[in-house]
Short mmCIF file of C-alpha atoms and ligand atoms in Angstrom, two decimals:
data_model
loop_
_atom_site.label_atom_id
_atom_site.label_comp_id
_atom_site.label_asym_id
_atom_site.label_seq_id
_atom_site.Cartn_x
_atom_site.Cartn_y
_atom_site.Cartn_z
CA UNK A 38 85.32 83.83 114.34
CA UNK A 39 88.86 81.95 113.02
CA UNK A 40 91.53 84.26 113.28
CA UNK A 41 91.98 83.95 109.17
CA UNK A 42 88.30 85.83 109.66
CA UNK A 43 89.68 89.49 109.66
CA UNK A 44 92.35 88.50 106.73
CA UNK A 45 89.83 87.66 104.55
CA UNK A 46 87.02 90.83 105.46
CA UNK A 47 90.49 92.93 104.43
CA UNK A 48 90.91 91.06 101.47
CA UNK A 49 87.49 91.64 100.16
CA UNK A 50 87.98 95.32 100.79
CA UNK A 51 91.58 95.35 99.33
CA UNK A 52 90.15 93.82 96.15
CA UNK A 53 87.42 96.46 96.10
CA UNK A 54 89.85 98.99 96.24
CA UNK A 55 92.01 97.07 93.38
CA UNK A 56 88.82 97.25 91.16
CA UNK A 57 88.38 100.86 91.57
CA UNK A 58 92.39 101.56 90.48
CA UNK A 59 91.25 99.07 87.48
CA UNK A 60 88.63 101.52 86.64
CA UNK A 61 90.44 104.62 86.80
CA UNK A 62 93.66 102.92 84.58
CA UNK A 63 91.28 102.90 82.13
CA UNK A 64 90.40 106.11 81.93
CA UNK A 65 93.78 107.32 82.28
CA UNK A 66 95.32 105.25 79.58
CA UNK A 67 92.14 106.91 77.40
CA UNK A 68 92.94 110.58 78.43
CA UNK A 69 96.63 110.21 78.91
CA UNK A 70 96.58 111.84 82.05
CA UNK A 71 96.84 111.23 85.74
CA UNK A 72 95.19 113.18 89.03
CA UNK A 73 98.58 112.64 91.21
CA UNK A 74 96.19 113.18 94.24
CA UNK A 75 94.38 109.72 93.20
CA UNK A 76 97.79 107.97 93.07
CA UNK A 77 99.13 109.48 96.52
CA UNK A 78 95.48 108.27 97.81
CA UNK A 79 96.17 104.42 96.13
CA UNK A 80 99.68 104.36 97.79
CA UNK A 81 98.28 105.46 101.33
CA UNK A 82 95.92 102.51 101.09
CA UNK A 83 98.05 99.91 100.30
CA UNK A 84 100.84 101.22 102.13
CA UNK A 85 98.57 102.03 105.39
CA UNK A 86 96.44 99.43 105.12
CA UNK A 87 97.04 96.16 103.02
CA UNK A 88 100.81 96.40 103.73
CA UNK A 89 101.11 97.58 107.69
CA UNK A 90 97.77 96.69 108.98
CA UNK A 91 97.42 93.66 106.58
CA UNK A 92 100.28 92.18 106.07
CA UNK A 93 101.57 93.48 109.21
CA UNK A 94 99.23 90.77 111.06
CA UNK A 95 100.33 88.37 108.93
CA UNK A 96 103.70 88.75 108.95
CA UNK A 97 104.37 89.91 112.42
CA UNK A 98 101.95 87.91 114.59
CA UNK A 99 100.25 84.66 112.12
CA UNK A 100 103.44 83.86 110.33
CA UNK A 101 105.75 84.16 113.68
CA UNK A 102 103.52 81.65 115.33
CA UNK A 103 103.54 78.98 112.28
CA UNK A 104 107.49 79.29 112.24
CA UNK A 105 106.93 77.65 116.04
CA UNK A 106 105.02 75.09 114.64
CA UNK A 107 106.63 71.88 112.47
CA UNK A 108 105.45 72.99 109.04
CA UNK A 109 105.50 70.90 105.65
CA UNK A 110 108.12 71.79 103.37
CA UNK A 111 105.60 72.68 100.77
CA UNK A 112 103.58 74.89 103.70
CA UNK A 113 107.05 76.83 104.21
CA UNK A 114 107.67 77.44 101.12
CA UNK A 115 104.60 79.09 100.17
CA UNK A 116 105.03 81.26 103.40
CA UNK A 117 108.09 81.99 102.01
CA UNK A 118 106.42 83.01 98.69
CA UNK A 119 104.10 84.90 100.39
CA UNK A 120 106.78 87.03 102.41
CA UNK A 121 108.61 87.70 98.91
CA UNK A 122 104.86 89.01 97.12
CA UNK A 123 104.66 91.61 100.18
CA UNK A 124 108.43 92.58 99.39
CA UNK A 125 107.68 92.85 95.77
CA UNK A 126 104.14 94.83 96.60
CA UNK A 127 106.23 97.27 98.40
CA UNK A 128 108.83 97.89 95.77
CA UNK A 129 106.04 98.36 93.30
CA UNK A 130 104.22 100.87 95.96
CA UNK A 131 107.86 102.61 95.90
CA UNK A 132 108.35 102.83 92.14
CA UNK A 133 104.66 104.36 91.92
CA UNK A 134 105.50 106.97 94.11
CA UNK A 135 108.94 108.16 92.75
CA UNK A 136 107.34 107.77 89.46
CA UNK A 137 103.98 110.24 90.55
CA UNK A 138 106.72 112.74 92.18
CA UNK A 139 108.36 112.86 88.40
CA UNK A 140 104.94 113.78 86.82
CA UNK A 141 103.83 115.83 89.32
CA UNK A 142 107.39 117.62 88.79
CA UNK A 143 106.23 118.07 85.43
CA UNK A 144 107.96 114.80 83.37
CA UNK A 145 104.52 113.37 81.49
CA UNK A 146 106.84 110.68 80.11
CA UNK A 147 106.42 108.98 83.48
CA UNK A 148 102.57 108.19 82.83
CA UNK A 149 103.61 104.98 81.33
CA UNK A 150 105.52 103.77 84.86
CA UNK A 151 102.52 105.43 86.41
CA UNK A 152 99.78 102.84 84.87
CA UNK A 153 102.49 99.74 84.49
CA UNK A 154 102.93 100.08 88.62
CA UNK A 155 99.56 100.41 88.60
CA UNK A 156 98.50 97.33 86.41
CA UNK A 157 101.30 95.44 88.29
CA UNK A 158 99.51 95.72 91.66
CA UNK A 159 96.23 94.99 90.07
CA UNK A 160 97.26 92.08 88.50
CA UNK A 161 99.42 90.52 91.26
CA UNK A 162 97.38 91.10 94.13
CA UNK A 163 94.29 89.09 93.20
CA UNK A 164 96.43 86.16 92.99
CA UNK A 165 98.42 86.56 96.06
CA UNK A 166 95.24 86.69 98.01
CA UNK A 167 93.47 83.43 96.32
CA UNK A 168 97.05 81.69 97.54
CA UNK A 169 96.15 82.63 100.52
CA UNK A 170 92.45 82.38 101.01
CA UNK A 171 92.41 79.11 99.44
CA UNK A 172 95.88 77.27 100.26
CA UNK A 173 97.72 78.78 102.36
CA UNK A 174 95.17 79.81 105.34
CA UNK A 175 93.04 76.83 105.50
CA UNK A 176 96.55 74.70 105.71
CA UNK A 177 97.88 76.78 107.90
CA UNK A 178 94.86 76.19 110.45
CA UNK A 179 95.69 73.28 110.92
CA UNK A 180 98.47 73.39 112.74
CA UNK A 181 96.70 75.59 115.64
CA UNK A 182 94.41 74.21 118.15
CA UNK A 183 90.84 76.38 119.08
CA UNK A 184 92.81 77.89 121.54
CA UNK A 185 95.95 78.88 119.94
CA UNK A 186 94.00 79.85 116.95
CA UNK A 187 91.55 82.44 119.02
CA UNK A 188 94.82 84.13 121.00
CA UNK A 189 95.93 84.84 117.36
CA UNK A 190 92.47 86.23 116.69
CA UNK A 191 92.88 88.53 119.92
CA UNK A 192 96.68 89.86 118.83
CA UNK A 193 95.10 90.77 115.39
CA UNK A 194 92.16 92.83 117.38
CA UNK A 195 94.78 94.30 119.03
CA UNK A 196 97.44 95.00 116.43
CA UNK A 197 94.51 96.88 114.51
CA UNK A 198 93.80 99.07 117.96
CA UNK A 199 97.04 100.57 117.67
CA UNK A 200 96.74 101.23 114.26
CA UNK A 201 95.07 104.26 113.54
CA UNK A 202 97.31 105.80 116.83
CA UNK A 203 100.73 104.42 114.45
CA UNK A 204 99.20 106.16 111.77
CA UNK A 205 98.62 109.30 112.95
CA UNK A 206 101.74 109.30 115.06
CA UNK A 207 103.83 109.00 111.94
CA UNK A 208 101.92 111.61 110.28
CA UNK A 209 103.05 114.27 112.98
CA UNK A 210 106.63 112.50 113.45
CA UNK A 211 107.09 113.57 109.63
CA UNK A 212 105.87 117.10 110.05
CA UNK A 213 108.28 117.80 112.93
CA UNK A 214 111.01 116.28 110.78
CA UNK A 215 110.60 118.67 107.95
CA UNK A 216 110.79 121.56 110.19
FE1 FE2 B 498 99.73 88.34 102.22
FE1 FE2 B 499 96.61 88.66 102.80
#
């Protein structure tokens, strides 16, 4: 397998997901109302997943290597682009969840920001990944050789191993916090 293998199996399941929140906007925008639960469980998957263990390989480990490499000015500035999307993903993610802590406080008038983050992320997402899937990896190959490209592939493997630990980790780190 490439090392762009495992990006694009977490894309497929990322848009998934994004199809699902596409389902359930519609049905809140029909019965005005929102389970906060299903929002909290939307933010932990993009936040957990398409942001830290997602874009955390990208960023941290595929991106770092092409900034050793000589790239083309239109190649950087996509990876440029690309950096600013995840920014904008997580400000999004953030206004979601001060927005579901209003209504969950009891303020219905933030349903609107509720569905509009929600529609954002639906909407953006699709085309950050086709950027990627279709420009921006298959460019970016080619400035790795086999071997280069497969040492990637085994920092991803292990970036993901200590996932699930950095997960749960947190999880308790924030308990002892609140205590
Ligand atoms: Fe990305
Ligand atoms: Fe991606």
């Amino acid at each position: 397998m490439q090392a762009r293998g495992p990006l694009m199996i977490e894309h497929r399941l990322i848009e998934r997901m994004l199809s699902v929140v596409k389902d359930v906007l519609a049905k809140i925008e029909s019965i005005r109302k929102v389970d906060p639960v299903f929002v909290d469980i939307v933010v932990d998957f993009i936040r957990v997943y398409a942001d830290r263990t997602h874009h955390g390989k990208e960023e941290d480990i595929l991106f770092r290597e092409l900034n050793n490499k000589p790239l083309s000015t239109e190649d950087r500035q996509i990876m440029k682009a690309l950096i600013e999307e995840h920014v904008f993903g997580r400000q999004t993610t953030k206004a979601l969840v001060e927005a579901n802590t209003r209504y969950r406080n009891g303020d219905e008038t933030t349903l609107t920001d509720i569905t509009a983050n929600l529609k954002t992320l639906t909407e953006f997402y699709p085309r950050h990944i086709e950027k990627e899937d279709k420009v921006f990896f298959p460019s970016s190959r080619t400035y790795f050789t086999d071997e280069e490209d497969q040492a990637i592939l085994a920092e991803f493997w292990e970036f993901d191993r200590n996932m699930i630990h950095e997960k749960y980790k947190s999880l308790v780190k924030g308990f002892e916090g609140r205590q």
